[in-house]
Short mmCIF file of C-alpha atoms and ligand atoms in Angstrom, two decimals:
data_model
loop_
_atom_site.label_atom_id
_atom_site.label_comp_id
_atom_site.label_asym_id
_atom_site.label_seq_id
_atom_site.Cartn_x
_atom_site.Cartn_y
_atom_site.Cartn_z
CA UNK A 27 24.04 110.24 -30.10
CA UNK A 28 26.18 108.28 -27.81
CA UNK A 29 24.00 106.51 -25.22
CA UNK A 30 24.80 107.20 -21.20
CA UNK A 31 25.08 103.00 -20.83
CA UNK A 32 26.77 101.16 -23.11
CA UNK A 33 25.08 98.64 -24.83
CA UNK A 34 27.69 95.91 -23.63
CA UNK A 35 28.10 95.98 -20.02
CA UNK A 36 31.67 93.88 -19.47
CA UNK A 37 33.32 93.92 -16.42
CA UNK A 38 37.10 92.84 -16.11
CA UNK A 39 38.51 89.93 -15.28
CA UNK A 40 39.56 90.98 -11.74
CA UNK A 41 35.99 91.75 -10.96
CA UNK A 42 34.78 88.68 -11.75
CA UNK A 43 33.28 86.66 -8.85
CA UNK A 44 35.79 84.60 -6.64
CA UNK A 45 32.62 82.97 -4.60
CA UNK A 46 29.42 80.75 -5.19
CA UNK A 47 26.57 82.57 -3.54
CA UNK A 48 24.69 80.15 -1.67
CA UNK A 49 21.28 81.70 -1.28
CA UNK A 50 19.96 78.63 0.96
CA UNK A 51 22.26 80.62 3.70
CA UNK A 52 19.72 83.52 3.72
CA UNK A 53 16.31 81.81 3.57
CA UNK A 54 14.45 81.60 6.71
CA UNK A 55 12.04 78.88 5.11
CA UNK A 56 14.38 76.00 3.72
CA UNK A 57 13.40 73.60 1.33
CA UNK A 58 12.84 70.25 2.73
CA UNK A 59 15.91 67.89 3.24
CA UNK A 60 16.50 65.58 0.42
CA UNK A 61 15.28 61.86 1.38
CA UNK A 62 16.44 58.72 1.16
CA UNK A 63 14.55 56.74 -1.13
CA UNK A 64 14.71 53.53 1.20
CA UNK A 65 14.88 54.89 5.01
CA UNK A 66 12.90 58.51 3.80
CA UNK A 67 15.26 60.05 6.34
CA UNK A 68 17.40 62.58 5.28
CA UNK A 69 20.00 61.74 3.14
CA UNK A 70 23.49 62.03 4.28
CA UNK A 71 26.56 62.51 2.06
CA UNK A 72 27.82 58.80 2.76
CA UNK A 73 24.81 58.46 0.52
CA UNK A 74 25.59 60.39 -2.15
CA UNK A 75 29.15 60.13 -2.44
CA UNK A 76 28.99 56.56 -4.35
CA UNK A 77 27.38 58.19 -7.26
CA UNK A 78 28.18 61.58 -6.58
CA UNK A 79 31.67 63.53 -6.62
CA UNK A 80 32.53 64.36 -2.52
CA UNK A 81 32.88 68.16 -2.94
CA UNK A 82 29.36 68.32 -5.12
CA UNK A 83 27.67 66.45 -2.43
CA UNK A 84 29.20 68.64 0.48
CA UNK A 85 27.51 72.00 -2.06
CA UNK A 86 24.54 69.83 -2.14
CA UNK A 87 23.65 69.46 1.68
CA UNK A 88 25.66 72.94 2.70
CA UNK A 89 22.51 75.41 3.51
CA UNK A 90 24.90 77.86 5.42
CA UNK A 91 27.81 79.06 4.07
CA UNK A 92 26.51 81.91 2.28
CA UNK A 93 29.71 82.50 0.04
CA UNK A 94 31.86 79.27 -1.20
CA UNK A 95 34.91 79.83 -2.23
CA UNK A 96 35.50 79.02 -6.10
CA UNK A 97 38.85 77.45 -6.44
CA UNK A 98 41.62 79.12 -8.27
CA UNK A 99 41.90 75.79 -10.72
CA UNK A 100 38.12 76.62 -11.77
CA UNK A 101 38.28 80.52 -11.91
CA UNK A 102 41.27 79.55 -14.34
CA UNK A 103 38.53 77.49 -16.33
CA UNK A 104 36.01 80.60 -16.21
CA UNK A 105 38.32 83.10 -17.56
CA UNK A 106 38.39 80.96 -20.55
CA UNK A 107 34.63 82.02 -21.58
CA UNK A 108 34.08 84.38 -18.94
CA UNK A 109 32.60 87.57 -17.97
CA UNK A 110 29.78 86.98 -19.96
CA UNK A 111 28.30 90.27 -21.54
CA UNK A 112 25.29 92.26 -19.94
CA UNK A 113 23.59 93.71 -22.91
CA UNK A 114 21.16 96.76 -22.60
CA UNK A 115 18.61 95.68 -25.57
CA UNK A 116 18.53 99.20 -27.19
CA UNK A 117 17.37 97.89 -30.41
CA UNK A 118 14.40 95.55 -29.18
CA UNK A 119 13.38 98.63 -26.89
CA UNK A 120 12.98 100.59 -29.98
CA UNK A 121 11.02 98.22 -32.18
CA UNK A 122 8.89 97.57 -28.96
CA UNK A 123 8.56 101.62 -28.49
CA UNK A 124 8.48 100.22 -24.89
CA UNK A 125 10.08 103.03 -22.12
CA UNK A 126 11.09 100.15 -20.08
CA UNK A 127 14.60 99.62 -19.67
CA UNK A 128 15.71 95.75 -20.72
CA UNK A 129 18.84 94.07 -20.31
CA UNK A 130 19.96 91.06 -20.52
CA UNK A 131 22.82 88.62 -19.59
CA UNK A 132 23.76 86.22 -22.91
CA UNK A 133 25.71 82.86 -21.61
CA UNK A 134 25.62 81.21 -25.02
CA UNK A 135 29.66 82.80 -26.11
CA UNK A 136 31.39 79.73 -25.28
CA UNK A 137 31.31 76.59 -27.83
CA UNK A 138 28.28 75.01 -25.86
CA UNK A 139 26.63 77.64 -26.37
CA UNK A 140 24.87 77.84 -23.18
CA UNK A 141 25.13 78.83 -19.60
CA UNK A 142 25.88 75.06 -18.77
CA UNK A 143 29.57 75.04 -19.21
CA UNK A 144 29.56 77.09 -15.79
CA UNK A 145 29.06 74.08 -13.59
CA UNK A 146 30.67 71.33 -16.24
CA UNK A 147 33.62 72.97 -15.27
CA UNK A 148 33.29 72.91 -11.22
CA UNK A 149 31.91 69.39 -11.16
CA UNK A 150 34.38 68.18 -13.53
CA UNK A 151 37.46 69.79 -11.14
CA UNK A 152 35.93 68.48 -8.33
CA UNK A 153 36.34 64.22 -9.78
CA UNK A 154 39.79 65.12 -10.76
CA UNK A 155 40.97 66.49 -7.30
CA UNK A 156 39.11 63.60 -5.94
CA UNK A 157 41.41 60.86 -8.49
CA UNK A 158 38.47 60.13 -10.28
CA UNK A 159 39.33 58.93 -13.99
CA UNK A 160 36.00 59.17 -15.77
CA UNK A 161 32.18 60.72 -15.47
CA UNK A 162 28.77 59.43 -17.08
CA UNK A 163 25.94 61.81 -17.12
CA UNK A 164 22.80 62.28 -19.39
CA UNK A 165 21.93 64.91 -22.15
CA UNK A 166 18.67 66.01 -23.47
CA UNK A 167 19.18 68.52 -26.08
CA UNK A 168 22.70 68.04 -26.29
CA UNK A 169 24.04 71.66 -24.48
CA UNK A 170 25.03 69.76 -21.30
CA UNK A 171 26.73 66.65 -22.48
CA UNK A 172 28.52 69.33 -25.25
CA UNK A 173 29.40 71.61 -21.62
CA UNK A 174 30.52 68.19 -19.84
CA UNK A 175 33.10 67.13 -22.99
CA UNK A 176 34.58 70.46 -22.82
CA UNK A 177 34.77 70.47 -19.06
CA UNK A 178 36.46 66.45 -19.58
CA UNK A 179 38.38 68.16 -22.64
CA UNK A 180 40.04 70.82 -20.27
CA UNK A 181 40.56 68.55 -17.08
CA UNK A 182 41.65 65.20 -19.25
CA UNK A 183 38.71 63.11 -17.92
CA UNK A 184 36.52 60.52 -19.47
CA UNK A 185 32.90 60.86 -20.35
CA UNK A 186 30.03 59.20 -20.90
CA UNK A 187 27.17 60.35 -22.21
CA UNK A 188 23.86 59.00 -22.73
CA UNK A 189 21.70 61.38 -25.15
CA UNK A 190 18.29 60.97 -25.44
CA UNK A 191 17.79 58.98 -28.44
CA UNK A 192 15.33 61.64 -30.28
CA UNK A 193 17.38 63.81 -29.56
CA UNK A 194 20.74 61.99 -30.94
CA UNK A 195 19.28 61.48 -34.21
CA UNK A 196 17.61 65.41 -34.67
CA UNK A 197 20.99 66.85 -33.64
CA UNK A 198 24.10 64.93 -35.08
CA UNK A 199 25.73 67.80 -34.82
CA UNK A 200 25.82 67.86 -31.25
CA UNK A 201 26.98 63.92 -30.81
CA UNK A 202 29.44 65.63 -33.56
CA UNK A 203 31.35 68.01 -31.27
CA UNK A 204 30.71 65.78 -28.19
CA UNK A 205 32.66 63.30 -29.84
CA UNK A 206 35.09 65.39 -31.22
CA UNK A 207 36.36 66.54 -27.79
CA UNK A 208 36.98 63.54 -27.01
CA UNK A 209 33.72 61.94 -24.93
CA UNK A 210 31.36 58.46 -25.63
CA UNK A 211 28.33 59.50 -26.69
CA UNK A 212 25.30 56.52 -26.37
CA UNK A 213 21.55 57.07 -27.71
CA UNK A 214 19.48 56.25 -24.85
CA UNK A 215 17.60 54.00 -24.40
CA UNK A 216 20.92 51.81 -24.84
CA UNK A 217 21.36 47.86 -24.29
CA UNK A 218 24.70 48.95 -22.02
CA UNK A 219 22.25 48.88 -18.83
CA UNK A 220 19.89 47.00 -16.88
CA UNK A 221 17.70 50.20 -16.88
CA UNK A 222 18.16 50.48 -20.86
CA UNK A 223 17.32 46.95 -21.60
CA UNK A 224 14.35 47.07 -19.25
CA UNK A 225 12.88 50.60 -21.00
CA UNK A 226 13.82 48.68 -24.18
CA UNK A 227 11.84 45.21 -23.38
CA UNK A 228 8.65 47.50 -22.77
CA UNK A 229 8.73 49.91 -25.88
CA UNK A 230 11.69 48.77 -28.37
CA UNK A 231 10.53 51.97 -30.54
CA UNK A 232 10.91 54.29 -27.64
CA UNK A 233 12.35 57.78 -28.66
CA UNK A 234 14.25 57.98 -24.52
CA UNK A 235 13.34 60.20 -22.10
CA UNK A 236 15.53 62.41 -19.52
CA UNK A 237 14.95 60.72 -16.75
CA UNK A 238 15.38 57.28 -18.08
CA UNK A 239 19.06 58.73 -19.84
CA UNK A 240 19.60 59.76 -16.17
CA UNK A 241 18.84 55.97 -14.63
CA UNK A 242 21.64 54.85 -17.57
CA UNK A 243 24.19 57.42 -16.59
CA UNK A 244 23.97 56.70 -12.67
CA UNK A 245 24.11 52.62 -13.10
CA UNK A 246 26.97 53.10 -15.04
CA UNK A 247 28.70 55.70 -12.58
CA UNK A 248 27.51 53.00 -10.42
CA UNK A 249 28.94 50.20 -11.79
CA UNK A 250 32.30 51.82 -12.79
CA UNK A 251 35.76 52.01 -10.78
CA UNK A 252 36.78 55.26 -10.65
CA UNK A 253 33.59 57.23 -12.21
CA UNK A 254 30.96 58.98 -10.99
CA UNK A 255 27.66 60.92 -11.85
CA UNK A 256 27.60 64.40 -12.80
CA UNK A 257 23.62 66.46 -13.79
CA UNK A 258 23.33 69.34 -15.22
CA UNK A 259 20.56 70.98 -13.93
CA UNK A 260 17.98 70.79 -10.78
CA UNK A 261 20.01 69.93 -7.79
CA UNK A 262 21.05 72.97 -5.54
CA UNK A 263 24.84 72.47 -6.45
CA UNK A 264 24.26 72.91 -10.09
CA UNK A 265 22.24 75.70 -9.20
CA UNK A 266 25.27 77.08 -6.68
CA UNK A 267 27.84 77.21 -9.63
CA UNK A 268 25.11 79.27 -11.84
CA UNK A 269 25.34 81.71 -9.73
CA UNK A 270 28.25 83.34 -11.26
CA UNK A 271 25.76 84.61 -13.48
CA UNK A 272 24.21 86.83 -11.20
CA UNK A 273 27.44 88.12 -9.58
CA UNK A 274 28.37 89.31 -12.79
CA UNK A 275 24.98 90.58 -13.19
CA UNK A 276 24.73 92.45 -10.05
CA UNK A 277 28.44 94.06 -10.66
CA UNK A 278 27.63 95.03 -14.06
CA UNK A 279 24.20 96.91 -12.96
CA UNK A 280 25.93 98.29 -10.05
CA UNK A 281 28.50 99.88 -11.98
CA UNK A 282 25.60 101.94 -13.05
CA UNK A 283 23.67 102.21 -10.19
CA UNK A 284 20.82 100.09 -11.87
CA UNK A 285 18.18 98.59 -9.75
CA UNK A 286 15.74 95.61 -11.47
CA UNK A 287 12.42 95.85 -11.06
CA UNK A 288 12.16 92.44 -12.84
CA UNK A 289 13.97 89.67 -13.44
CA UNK A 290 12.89 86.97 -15.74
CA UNK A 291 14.75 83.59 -16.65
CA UNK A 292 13.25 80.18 -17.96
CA UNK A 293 13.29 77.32 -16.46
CA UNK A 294 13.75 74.16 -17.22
CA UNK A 295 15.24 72.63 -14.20
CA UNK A 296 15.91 76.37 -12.78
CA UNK A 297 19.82 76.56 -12.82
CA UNK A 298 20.41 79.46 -15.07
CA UNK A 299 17.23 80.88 -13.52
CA UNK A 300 18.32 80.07 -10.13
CA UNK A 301 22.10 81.53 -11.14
CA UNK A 302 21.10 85.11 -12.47
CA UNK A 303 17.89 85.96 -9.18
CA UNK A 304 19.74 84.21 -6.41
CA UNK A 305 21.75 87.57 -5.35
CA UNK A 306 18.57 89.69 -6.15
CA UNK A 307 16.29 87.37 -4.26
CA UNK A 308 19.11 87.56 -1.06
CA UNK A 309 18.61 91.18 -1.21
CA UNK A 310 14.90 90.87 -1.52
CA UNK A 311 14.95 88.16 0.78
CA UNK A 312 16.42 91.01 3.46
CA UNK A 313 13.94 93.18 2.78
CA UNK A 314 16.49 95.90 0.66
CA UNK A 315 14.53 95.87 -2.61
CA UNK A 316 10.69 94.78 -3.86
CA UNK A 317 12.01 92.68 -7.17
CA UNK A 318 10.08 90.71 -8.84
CA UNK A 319 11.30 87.27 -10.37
CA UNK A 320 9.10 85.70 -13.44
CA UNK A 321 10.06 81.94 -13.78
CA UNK A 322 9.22 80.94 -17.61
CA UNK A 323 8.58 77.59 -18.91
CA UNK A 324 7.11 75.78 -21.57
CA UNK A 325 3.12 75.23 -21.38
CA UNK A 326 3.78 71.56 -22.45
CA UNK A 327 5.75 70.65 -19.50
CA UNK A 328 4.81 73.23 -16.79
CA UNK A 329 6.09 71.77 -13.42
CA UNK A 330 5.53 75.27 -11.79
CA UNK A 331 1.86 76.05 -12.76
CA UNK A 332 0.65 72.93 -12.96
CA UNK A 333 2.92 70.68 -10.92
CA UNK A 334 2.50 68.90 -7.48
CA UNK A 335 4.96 70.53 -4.28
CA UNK A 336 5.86 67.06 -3.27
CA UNK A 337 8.93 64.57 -2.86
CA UNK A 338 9.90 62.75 -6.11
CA UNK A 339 12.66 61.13 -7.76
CA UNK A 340 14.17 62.75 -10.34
CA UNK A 341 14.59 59.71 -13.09
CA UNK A 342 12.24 57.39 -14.37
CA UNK A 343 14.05 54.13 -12.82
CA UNK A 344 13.38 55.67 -9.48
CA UNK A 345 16.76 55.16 -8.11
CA UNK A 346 17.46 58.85 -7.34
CA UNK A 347 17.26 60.50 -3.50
CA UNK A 348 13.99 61.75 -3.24
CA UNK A 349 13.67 65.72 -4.05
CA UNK A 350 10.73 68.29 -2.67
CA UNK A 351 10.09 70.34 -5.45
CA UNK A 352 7.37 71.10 -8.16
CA UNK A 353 7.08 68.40 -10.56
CA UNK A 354 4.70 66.32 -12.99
CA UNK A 355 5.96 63.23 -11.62
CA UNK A 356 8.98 61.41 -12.68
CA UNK A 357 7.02 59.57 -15.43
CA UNK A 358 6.00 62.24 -17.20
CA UNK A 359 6.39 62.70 -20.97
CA UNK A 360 6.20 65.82 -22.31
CA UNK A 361 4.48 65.40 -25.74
CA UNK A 362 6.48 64.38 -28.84
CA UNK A 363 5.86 67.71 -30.46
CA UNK A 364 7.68 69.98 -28.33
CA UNK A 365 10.46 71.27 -29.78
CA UNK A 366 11.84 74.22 -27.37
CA UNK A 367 13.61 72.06 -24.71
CA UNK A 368 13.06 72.55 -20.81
CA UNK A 369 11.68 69.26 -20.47
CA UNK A 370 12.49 68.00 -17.36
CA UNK A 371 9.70 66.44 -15.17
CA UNK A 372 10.90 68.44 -12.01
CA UNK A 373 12.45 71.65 -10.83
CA UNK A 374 15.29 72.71 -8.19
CA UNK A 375 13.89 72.45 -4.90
CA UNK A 376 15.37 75.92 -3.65
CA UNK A 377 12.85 77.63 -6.75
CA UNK A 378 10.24 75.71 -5.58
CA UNK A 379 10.46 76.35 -2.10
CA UNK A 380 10.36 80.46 -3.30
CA UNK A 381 7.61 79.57 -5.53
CA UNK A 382 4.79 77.89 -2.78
CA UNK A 383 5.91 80.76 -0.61
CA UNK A 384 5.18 83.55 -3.05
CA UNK A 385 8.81 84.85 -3.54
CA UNK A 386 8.49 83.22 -7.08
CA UNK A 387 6.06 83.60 -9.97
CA UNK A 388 5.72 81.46 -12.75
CA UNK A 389 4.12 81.50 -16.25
CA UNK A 390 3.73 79.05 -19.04
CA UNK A 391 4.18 79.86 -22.51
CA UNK A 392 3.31 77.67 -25.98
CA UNK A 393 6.07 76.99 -28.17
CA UNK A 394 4.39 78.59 -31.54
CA UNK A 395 4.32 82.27 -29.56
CA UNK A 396 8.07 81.68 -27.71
CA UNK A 397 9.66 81.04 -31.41
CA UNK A 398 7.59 84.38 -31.99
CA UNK A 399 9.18 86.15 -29.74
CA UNK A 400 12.35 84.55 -30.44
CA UNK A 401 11.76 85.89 -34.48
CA UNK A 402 11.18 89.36 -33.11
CA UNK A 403 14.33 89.68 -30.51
CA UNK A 404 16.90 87.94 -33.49
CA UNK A 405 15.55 90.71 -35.73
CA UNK A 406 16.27 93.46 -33.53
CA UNK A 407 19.33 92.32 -31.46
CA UNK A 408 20.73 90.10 -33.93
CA UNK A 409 21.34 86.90 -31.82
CA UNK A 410 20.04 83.77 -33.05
CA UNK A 411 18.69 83.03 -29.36
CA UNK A 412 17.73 79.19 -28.01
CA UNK A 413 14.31 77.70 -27.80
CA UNK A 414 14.94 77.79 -24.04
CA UNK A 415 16.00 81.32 -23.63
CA UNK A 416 13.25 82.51 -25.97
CA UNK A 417 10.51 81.73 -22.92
CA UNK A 418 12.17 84.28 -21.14
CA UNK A 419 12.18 86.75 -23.87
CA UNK A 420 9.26 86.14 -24.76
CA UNK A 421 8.07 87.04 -20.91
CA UNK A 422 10.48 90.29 -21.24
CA UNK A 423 8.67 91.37 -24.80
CA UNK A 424 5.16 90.96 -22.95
CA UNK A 425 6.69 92.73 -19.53
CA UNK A 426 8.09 95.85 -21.72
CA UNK A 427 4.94 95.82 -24.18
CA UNK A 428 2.83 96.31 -20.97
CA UNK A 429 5.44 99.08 -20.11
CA UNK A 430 4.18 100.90 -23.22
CA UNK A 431 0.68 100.38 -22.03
CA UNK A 432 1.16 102.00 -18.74
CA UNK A 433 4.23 105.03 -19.21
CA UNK A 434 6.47 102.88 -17.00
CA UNK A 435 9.75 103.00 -17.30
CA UNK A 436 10.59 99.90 -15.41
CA UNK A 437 14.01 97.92 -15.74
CA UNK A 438 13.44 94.82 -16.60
CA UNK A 439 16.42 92.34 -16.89
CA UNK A 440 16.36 88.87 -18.33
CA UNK A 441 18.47 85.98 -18.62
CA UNK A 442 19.31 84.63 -22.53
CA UNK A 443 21.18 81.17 -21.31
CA UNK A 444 22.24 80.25 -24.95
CA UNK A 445 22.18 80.10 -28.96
CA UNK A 446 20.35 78.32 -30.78
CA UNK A 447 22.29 76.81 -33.56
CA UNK A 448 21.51 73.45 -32.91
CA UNK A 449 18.10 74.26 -32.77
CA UNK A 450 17.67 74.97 -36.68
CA UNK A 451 15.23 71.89 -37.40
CA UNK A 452 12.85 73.56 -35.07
CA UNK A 453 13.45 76.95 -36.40
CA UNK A 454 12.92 75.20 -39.93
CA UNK A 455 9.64 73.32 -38.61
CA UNK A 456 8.31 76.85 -37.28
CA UNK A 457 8.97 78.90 -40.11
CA UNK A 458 7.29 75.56 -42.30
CA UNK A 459 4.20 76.58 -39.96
CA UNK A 460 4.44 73.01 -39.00
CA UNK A 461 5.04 73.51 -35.27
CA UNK A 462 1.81 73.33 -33.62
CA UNK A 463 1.02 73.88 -29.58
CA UNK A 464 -0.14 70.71 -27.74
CA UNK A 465 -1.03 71.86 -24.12
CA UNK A 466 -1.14 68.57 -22.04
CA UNK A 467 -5.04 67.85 -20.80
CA UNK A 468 -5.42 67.46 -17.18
CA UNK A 469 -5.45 63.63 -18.06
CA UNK A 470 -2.29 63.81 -19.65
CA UNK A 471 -0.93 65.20 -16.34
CA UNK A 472 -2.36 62.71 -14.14
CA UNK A 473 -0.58 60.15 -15.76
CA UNK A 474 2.36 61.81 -14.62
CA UNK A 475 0.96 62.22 -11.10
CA UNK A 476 0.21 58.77 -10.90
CA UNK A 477 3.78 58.32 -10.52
CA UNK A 478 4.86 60.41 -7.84
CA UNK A 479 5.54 57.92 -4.59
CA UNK A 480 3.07 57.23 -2.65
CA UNK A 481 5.40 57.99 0.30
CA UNK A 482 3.48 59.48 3.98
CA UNK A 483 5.88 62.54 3.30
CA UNK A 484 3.67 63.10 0.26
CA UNK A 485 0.08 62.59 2.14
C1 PLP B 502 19.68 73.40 -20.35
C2 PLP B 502 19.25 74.73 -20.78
C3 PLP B 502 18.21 75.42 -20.13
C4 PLP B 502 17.41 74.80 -19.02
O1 PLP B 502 18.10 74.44 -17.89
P1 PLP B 502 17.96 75.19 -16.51
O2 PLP B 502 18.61 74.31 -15.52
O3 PLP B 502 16.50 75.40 -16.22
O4 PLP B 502 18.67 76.47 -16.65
C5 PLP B 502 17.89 76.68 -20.56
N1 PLP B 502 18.52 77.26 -21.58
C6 PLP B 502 19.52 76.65 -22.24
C7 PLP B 502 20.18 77.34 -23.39
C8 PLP B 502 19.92 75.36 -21.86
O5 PLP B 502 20.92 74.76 -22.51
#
């Protein structure tokens, strides 16, 4: 029997969005102004613009223009990977024997495999059209910096990037195809920076953090004619270009004349998150529909549930503006264990503002029952799904199972932001039974809180 929707929802290429939707535009509560770290007024994009491209820095502070224009040189760049599909998950309904509707929107068929590539892409436009020659940014688990050589591959920019050092040497792979479209790819902590040496001189053994790749990248941008800084995650312009996810979304379900009655993403620094709710949570926002929105991240770094609202840099070398937002403090290290990404100290300060105001809910999950649930959706759907993505499904499996509980047929739609190909050695580690949960103790955390600046702002 044919089903009524299909079970890929694609929309056309003409249909695809031609504007950013910036959701700051339609919030009556704001999130606080970013800070400078040295005045703690309000930064202004004179600021910003040494490290920062212009145009990303006018997104940055621009809270309202609710639609931004996407330039025809970067639509040209999203048609390359772009519509993504909206898939109606037929087959992990039926091994649920839920009666909930689920969907979801898969970002990981481009070569990054993840939903990054849709802001490499603006951000990398944006240095070009400024004469910019080169870019330095950071990358954790490698899906960023992989996005950002593409992005440099397409535009013919240079790039930098400094990958935690972990990180470098569990996925060679990655550095691989980084380096193979063309970008510099430096384990971090490196001896190329002041902030690298420094890191280095403490702990020589150090395995690198985020936030101290992040202090690398900007001192080079920095210190470099003709280069700037470019982050893939967190700040409200990354979030901005995400939400091409949700357009797409929204058209898709429209087509249809489906309504969520959930949406669930994970969050690491809340850009793919923040992409797919932001044109759900304008209409909620307006009072024309009661969704709910599930933030999911990992229980070893949980900056929602167990974080601090307050201003706070977002590297380790403390030389970033300061940020509002929920966070563990920019020295925190999530422990060595955890294998399913999302760990960033901090989280975009437009989630966080929807989070203290109730708009938002948040729940942590361990890593052993995400790969779980990541087992049970590649069975049924067949897509070898992320670490990262896998806290949302694992949200949507407990959403629809509760579904079954109740006779509700509720729609529940989720965001899978990537693949997780590069991701094997903790695939192999969890089906060794060797991947263990280690939920930080609230001593653990206060470490992390301890340094958060002790600014009046934050009194
Ligand atoms: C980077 C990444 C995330 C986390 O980043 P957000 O900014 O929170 O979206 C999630 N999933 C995948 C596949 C990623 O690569």
């Amino acid at each position: 029997m044919k089903n009524k929707i299909p079970t890929r929802i694609y929309l056309n290429e003409d249909e695809m969005p031609k504007f950013w939707y910036n959701l700051r535009a339609d919030m009556k509560n704001k999130p606080d102004p970013i800070l400078h770290p040295g005045t703690l007024k309000p930064v202004v994009p004179a600021d910003m613009e040494p490290i920062f491209c212009k145009e990303s820095v006018r997104q940055e502070l621009d809270e309202t223009t609710r639609f931004i224009p996407i330039p025809e040189g970067i639509q040209d760049f999203y048609r390359a990977f772009r519509p993504s599909p909206l898939i109606r998950a037929y087959y992990l309904e039926k091994v649920l024997g839920t009666p909930a509707e689920i969907y979801y929107k898969f970002e990981g068929t481009n070569t990054s495999g993840s939903h990054k590539l849709n802001s490499a892409g603006p951000q990398t436009f944006f240095a070009k059209e400024e004469g910019l020659t080169s870019l330095a940014t950071e990358t954790g688990a490698g899906q960023w910096g992989t996005a950002m050589a593409m992005a440099c591959g397409f535009y013919g920019l240079d790039l930098t990037v400094y990958m935690v050092k972990v990180s470098s040497e569990q996925k060679p792979y990655r550095k691989a195809v980084m380096e193979t479209y063309g970008a510099k790819v430096i384990p971090s902590p490196s001896n190329t920076t002041d902030s690298g040496r420094k890191i280095l001189e403490g702990d020589p053994n150090t395995g690198g953090s985020l936030g101290c790749a992040i202090s690398e990248a900007i001192e080079t941008a920095a210190k470099t004619k003709g280069c700037r800084y470019v982050l893939g995650s967190v700040l409200n312009h990354v979030l901005l270009h995400q939400t091409v996810i949700g357009l797409e979304t929204k058209a898709a379900l429209d087509k249809y004349g489906i309504k969520p009655d959930i949406m669930i993403g994970c969050a690491g620094g809340g850009s793919n998150l923040g992409g797919l709710i932001s044109p759900f949570m304008g209409e909620k926002l307006a009072g024309k529909s009661d969704t709910r929105f599930i933030a999911v991240e990992p229980a070893s770094c949980p900056s929602f549930t167990r974080g601090r609202y307050v201003y706070d840099f977002g590297d380790t070398a403390k030389t970033t503006p300061l940020l509002r937002m929920q966070t563990l403090g920019n020295g925190y290290i999530p422990s060595a264990n955890h294998a399913g990404g999302l760990r960033y100290h901090g989280m975009n300060p437009v989630l966080s503002k929807l989070y203290k105001d109730g708009l938002l809910e948040a729940q942590a999950e361990t890593q052993t029952e995400v790969f779980e649930a990541a087992v049970k959706f590649m069975k049924a759907e067949g897509i070898l799904p992320a670490p990262e993505s896998s806290h949302a499904i694992k949200a949507a499996i407990d959403e629809a199972l509760l579904c079954k509980k109740t006779g509700e047929k509720k729609v529940i739609v989720f965001g899978l932001s990537g693949t997780g190909y590069f991701d094997l050695q903790a695939y192999m580690s969890y089906n060794a039974k060797t991947l263990s949960d280690k939920v930080p103790t609230d001593e653990d955390l206060q470490k992390g809180f301890d340094t958060i600046p002790d600014i009046p702002q934050n009194k």
